[in-house]
XYZ file of C-alpha atoms in Angstrom:
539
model
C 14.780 30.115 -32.388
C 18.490 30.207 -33.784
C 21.134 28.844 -31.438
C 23.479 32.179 -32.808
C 21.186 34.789 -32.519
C 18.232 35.966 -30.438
C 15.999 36.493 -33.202
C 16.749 35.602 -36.781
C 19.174 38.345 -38.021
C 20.674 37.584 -41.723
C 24.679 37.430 -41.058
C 26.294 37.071 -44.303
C 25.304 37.554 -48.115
C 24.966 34.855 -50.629
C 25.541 36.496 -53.490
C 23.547 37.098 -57.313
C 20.621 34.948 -58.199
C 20.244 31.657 -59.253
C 17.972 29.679 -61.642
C 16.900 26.463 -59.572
C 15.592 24.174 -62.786
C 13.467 24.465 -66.335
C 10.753 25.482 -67.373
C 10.078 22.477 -69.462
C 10.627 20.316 -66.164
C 8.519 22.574 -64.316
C 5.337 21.974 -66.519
C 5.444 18.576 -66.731
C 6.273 17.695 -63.410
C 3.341 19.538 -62.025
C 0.755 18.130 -64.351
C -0.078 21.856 -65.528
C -2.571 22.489 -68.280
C -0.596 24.082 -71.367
C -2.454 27.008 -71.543
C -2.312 27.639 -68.175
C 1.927 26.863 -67.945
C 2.460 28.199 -71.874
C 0.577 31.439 -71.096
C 3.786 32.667 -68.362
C 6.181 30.378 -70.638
C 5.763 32.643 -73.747
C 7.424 36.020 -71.935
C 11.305 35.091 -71.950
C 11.808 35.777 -68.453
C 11.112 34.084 -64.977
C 10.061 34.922 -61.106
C 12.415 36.784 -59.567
C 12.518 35.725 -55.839
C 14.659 38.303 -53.169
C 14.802 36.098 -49.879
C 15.954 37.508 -46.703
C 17.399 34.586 -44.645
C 19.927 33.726 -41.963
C 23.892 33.863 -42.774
C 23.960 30.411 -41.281
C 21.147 29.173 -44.154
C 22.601 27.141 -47.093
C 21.451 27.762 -51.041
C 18.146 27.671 -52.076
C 19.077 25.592 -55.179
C 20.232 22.586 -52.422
C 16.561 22.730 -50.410
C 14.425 19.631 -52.442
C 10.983 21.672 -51.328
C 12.391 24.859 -53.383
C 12.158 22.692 -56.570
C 8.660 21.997 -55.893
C 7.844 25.493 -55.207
C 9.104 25.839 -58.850
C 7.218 23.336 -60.894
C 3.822 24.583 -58.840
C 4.626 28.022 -60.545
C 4.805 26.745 -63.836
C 7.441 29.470 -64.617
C 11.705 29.467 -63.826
C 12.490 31.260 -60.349
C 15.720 33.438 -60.135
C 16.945 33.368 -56.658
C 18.197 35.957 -55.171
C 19.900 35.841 -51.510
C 20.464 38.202 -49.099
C 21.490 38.053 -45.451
C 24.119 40.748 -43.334
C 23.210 43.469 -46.074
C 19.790 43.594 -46.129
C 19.177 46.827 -44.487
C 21.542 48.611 -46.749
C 19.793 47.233 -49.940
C 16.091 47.507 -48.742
C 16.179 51.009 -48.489
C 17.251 52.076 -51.905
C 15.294 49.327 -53.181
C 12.026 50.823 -52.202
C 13.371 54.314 -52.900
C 13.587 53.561 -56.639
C 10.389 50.996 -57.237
C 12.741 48.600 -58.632
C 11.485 45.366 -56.476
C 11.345 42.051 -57.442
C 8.362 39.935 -58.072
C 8.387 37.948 -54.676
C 10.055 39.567 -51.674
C 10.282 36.393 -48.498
C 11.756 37.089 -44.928
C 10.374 37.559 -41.416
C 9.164 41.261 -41.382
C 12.103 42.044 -44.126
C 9.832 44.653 -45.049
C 8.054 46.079 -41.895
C 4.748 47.909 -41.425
C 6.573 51.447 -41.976
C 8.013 50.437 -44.634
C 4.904 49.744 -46.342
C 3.251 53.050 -45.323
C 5.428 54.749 -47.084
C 6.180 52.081 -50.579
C 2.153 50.828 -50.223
C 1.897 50.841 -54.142
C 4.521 48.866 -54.845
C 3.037 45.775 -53.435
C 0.049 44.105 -54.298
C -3.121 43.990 -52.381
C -4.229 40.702 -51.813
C -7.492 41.191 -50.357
C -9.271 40.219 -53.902
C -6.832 37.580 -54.583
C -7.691 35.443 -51.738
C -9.662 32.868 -54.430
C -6.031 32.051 -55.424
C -4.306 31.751 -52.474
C -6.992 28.625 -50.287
C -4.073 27.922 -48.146
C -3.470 31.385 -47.715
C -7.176 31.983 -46.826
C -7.317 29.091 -44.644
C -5.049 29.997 -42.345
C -7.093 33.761 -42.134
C -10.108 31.576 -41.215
C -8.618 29.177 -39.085
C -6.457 31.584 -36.505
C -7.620 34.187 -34.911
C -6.094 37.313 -35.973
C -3.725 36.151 -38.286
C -5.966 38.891 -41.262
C -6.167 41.423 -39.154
C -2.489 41.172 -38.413
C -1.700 42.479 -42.456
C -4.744 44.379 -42.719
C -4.671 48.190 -43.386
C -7.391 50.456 -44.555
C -8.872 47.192 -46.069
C -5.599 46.151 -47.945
C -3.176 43.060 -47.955
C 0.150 43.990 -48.884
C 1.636 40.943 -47.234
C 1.249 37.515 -45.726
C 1.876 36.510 -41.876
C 3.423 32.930 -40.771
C 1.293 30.671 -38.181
C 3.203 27.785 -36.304
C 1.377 27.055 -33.068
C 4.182 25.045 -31.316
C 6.171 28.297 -29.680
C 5.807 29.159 -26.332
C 4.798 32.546 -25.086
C 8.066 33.829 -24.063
C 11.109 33.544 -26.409
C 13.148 34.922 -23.360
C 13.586 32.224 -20.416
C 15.213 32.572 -16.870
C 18.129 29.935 -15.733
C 20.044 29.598 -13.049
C 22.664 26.910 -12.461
C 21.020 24.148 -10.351
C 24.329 22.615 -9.841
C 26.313 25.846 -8.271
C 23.168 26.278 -5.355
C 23.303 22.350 -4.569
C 27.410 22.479 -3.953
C 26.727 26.176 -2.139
C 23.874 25.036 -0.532
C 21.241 27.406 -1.240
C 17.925 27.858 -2.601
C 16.977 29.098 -6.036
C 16.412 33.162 -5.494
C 12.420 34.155 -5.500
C 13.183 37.506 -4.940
C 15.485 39.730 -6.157
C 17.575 40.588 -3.126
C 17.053 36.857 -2.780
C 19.240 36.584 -6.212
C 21.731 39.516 -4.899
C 22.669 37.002 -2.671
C 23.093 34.267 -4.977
C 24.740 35.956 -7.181
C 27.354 37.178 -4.525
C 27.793 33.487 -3.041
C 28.394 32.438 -7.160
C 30.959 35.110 -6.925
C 32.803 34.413 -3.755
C 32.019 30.773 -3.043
C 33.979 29.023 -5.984
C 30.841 27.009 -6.870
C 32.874 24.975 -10.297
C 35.343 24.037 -8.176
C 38.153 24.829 -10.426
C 40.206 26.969 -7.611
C 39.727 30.029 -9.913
C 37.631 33.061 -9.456
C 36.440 32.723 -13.142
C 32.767 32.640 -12.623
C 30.528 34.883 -14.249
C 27.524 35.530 -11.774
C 24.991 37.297 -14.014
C 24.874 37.748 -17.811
C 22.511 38.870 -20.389
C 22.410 39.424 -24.372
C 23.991 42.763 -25.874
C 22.049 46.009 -25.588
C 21.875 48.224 -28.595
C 20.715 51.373 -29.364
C 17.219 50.442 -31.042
C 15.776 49.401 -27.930
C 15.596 46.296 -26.027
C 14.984 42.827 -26.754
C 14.913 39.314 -25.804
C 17.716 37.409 -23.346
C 17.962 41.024 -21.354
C 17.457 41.752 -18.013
C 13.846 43.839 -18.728
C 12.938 40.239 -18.641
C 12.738 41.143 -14.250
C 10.278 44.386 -15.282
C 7.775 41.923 -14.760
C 8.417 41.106 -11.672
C 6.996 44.687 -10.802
C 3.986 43.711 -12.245
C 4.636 45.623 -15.705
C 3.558 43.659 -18.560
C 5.860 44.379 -21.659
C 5.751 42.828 -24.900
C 8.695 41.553 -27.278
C 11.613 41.737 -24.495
C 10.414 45.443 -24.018
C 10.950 47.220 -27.399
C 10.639 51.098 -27.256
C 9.166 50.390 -24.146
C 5.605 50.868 -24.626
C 3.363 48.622 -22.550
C -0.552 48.548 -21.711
C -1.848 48.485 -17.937
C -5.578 48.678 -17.218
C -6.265 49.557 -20.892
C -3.961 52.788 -20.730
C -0.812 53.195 -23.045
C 2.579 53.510 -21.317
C 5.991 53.744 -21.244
C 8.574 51.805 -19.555
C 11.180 54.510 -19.720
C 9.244 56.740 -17.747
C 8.215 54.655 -15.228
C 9.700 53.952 -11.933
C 9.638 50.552 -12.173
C 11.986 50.614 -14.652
C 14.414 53.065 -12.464
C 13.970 50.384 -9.676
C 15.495 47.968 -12.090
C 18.129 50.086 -13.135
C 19.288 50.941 -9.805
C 18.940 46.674 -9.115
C 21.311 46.043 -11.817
C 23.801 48.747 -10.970
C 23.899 47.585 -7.505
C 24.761 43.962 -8.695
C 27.736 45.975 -11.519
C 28.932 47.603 -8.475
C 29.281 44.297 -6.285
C 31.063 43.199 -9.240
C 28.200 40.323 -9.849
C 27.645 41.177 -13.540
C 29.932 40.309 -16.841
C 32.391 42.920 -16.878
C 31.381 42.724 -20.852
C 27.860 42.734 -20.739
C 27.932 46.568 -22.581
C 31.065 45.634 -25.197
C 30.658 42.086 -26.465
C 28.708 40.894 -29.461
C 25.863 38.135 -28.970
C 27.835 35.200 -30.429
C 30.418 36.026 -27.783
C 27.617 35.818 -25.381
C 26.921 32.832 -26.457
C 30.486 30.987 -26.346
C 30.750 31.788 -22.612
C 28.038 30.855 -21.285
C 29.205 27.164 -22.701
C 32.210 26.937 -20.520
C 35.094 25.030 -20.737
C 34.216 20.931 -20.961
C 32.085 20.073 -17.849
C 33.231 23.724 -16.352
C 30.531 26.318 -16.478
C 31.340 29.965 -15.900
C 27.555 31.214 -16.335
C 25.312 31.085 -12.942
C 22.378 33.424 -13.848
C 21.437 34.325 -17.435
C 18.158 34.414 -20.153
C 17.954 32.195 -23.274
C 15.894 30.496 -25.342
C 16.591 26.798 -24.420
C 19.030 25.745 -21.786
C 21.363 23.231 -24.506
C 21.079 26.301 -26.823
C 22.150 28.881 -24.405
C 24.917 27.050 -22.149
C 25.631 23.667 -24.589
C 25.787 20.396 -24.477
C 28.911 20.174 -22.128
C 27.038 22.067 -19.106
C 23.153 22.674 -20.007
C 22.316 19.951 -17.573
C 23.554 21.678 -14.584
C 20.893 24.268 -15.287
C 17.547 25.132 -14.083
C 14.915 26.973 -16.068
C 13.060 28.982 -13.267
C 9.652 31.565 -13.094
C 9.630 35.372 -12.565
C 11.100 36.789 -9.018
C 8.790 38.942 -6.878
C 10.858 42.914 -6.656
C 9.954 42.420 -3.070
C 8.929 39.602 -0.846
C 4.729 39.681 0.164
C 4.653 42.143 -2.808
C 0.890 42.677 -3.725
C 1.928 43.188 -7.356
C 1.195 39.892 -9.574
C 4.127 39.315 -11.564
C 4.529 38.756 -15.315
C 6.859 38.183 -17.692
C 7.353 39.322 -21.371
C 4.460 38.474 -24.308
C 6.182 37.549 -27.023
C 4.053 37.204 -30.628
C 5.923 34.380 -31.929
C 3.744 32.178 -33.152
C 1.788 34.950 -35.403
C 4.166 37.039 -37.008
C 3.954 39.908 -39.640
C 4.754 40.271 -43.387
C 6.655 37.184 -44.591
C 5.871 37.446 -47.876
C 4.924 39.913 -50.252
C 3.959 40.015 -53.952
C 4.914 43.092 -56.637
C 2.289 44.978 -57.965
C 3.528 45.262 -61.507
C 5.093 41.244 -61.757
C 3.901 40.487 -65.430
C 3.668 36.732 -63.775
C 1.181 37.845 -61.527
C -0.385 33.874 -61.807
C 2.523 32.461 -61.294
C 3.370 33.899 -58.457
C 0.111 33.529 -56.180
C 0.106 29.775 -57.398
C 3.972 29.754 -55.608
C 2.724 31.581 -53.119
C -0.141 30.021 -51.936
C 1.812 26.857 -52.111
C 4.277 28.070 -49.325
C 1.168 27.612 -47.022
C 0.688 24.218 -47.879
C 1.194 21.461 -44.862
C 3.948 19.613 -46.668
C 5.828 22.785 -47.606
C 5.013 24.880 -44.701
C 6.757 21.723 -42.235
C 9.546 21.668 -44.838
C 10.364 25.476 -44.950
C 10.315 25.653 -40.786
C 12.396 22.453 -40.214
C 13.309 21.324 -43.562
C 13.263 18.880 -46.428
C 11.177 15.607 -45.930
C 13.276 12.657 -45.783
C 16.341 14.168 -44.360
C 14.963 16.976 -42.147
C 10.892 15.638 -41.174
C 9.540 12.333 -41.756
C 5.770 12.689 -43.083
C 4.140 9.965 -40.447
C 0.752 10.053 -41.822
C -2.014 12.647 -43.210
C -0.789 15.876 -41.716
C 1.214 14.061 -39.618
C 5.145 14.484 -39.115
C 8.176 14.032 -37.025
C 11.137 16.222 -36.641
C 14.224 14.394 -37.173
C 17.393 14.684 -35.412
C 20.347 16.231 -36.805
C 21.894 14.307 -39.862
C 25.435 16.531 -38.891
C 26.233 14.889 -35.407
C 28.201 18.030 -34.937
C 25.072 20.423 -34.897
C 22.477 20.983 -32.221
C 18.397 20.923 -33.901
C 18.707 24.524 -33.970
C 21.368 25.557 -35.940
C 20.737 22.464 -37.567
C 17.216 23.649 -38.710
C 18.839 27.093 -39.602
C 21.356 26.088 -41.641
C 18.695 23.468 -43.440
C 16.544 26.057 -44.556
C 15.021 29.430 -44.287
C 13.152 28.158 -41.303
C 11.281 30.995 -38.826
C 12.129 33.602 -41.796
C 9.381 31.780 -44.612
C 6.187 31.486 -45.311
C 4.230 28.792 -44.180
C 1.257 27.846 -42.153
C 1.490 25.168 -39.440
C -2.035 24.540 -39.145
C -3.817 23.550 -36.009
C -4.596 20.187 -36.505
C -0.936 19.418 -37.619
C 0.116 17.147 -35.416
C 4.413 17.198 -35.677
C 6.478 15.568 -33.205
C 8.244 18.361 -32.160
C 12.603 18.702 -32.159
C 14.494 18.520 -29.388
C 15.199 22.299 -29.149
C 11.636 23.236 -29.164
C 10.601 20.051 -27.046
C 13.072 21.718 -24.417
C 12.133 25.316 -24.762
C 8.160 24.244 -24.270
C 9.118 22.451 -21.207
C 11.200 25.345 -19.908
C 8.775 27.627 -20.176
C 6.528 25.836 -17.808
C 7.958 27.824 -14.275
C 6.657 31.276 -16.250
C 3.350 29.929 -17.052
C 2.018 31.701 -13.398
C 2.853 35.240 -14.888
C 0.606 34.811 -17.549
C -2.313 33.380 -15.519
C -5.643 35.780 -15.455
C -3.707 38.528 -17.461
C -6.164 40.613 -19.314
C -5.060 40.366 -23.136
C -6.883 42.980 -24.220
C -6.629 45.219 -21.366
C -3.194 44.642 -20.312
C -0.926 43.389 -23.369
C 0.370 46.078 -25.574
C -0.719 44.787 -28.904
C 1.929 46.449 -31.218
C 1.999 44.255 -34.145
C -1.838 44.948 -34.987
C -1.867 49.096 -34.824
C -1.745 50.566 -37.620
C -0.564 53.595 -37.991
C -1.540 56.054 -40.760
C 1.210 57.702 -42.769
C 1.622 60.953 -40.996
C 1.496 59.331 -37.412
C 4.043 56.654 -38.485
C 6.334 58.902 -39.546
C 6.052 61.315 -36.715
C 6.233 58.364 -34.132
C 9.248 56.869 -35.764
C 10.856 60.459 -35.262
C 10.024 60.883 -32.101
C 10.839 56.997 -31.081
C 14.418 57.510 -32.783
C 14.677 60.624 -30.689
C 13.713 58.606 -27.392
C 16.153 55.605 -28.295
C 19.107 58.249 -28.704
C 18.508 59.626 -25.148
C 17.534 56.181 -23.047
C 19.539 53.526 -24.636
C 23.085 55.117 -23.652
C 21.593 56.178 -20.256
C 20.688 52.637 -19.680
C 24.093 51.429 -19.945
C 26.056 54.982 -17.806
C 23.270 54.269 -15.222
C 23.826 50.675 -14.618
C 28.035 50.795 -14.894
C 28.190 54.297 -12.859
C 25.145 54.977 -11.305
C 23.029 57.969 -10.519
C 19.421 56.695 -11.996
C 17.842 57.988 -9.035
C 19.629 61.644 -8.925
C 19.038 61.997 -12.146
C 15.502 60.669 -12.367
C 13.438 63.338 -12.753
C 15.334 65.544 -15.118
C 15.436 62.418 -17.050
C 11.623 61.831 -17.468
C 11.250 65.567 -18.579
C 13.615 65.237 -21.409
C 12.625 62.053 -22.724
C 8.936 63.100 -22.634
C 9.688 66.711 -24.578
C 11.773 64.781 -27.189
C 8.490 62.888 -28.565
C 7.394 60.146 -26.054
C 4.507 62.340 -24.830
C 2.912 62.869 -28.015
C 4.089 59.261 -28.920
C 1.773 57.637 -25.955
C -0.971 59.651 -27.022
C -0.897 58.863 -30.607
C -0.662 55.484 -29.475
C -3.974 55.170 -27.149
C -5.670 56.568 -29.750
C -4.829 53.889 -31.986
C -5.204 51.343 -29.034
C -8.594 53.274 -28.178
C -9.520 51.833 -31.891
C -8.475 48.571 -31.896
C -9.754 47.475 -28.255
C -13.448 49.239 -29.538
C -13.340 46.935 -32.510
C -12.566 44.008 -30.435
């Protein structure tokens, strides 16, 4: 994961293509037959390439792996880079049928998307012969086809990388602060109430100031919620969400539900208002922007101002000036002697959705699935996630490779890896009997995710986890759920925030559940289970 953003969000645009090299370099350095390389030379033209990356990710002409991508093609690639705008250009893109030949970027276009713009992507099913790394990784982890399958079609390709944790989101709490207070880390959470209070009151940086920040958490917007925010505690009611808690749909017992509905949720609304109202919480929790999140939580020198908060490593979340101090810890019990098992959020991190896609009407249809298919390659696929051999990975032996340190001092692996390359937003396929030894970062965020590994013991996958990247939905019921879901968001998310600053979740509780369910989420949940219904019979 990025150490400046909670998932990878382009930032900042890079600008018109770019031709990386020649085609008469390109032939001969991949030892190409001349018919095969002459046959996409003769058309005066090249692969045009749209990737959707990370503002913090250099050029693609100054990544060595992006050259070899090149002469595997046989044909010139035209680069062209996109990052903050994306969103604005994608959707008069697909409106006109004007795409390029090769669109790359972590779910840059997303499953509705491609309901709607099916035919202007090629299906892949019957291209598989040309695309064995492609195919390899369909055979070798389970699910990763069925994850771009629809109605028998492969409009895109997933990523595979095995190394994540479960959870993206994990719980901290500064070690340092309860050993100069005296206390115990909370298990409970009136058990953190009080922690947070004695954070508040007790001085526990020892600067003289009251300056510390007792509880923070990662911006809510208004398209639901995410990862590094408090739904992370929903699991301590024994709700299982999925993805930080998205539109809040969630499985229990095999039966489709809805976290905004559901009491559990008001319980942890009326938690978090409590701690607002005891002024525990960052008094900008609801108005600053994620980078500013960030920058606090890092203190000042050996100073930190952060005592309870979610990230994704502690050195990426608090820095290297005060990440010692803190301790990653596992899911609070709502109550003490609950009989609820707890859980915490499933995160599909390590399978993810359309990363790459190809055009249905590229006249270098060749070309392309020969680039393509290299993208899943072991040496490319390390080199696109962590970057170019040599300077980024050292290759060790036969599928064999180590993660290198930084070559900027300055930068932490994460941002390093982000700024290296296109990293967690490519292509690639990190097979299972790769063997890399892994950065620092993701050495860190393995280890603190050990504390949550209880909440995931003897859960029910299929019966229990929500499995919302693999249904999917038919034209008509995508767009009527995404109606309906906008609908929902435009109600809950600004309740979420009035109910936790001012209160009243409770009062208003009821009147609450009957609007959100007549503004779509009752027809939503059923169109869901029946789609559910489907996939758990086919299991």
């Amino acid at each position: 994961m990025p150490a400046t953003a909670p998932r990878p969000h382009p930032r900042r645009p890079r600008g018109r293509s770019r031709r990386v090299t020649g085609l008469v370099a390109s032939c001969a350095a991949a030892g190409l037959l001349l018919s095969g390389c002459g046959a996409d030379a003769q058309a005066d033209d090249s692969i045009s390439v749209m990737v959707v990356k990370h503002g913090l990710t250099k050029p693609m002409a100054e990544m060595a792996w992006v050259q070899q991508l090149e002469e595997v093609a046989g044909v010139p690639v035209e680069w062209e880079e996109v990052s903050s705008d994306w969103d604005q250009k994608k959707n008069p893109m697909l409106a006109a049928g004007d795409v390029p030949d090769v669109i790359i970027g972590f779910n840059a276009v997303t499953d509705q998307d491609l309901v709607t713009f099916h035919s202007l992507f090629e299906d892949l099913s019957d291209d598989m012969d040309a695309l064995p790394n492609a195919q390899a990784m369909f055979d070798e982890v389970d699910g990763a086809q069925d994850l771009v399958t629809r109605d028998g079609a492969i409009r895109a390709l997933p990523s595979y990388k095995k190394y994540w944790p479960q959870a993206i989101t994990h719980q901290y709490v500064n070690q340092q602060w309860l050993d100069t207070l005296g206390l115990e880390a909370p298990t409970t959470w009136d058990e953190l109430f009080d922690v947070l209070t004695a954070f508040k009151e007790g001085d526990p940086n020892g600067n003289g100031q009251a300056d510390e920040i007792p509880l923070d958490f990662s911006p809510v917007g208004t398209t639901g919620f995410g990862y590094f925010q408090p739904t992370a505690l929903l699991g301590s009611t024994g709700m299982q969400v999925v993805n930080g808690g998205g539109n809040g749909y969630f499985l229990e017992d095999g039966e489709v539900k809805n976290l905004f509905v559901d009491e559990r949720y008001r319980d942890l609304v009326e938690f978090l208002h409590r701690c607002w109202e005891a002024g525990l919480m960052s008094p900008d929790a609801f108005t600053q922007d994620y980078s500013t999140y960030q920058s606090v939580a890092r203190g000042t020198g050996d100073q930190a101002r952060v005592g309870f908060s979610w990230g994704w490593s502690a050195s990426d979340r608090f820095g290297p000036g005060v990440y010692q101090q803190y301790a990653a810890i596992g899911q609070l019990q709502q109550e003490a002697g609950q009989s609820a098992p707890v859980r915490w959020s499933w995160d599909y991190e390590n399978l993810t959705p359309n990363a790459v896609l190809v055009s249905a009407s590229t006249p270098h249809k060749d070309a392309v699935l020969r680039m393509v298919d290299q993208f899943y390659a072991p040496d490319t696929s390390v080199q696109v996630l962590w970057g170019d051999l040599g300077t980024n990975v050292e290759k060790t032996g036969d599928e064999q490779y180590t993660v290198l340190p930084p070559a900027d001092p300055a930068l932490d692996p994460s941002t390093w890896k982000w700024t290296s390359t296109v990293a967690d937003n490519g292509p690639f396929f990190i097979r299972p009997e790769m063997e890399v030894q892994l950065p620092a970062d993701l050495s860190e965020a393995v280890a603190d995710s050990a504390p949550l590994q209880p909440a995931y013991d003897g859960v029910d996958v299929l019966r229990d986890v929500y499995p919302q990247p693999f249904l999917k939905l038919d034209e008509d019921d995508t767009l009527v759920s995404s109606l309906n879901d906008t609908a929902v968001l435009g109600v809950v998310m600004p309740q979420f925030a009035q109910w936790v600053t001012r209160g009243g979740a409770t009062r208003d509780w009821d009147e609450h559940v009957e609007t959100v369910l007549d503004v779509g989420l009752a027809e939503n949940v059923e169109i869901r289970q029946r789609y559910y219904d489907e996939y758990a019979a086919s299991r």
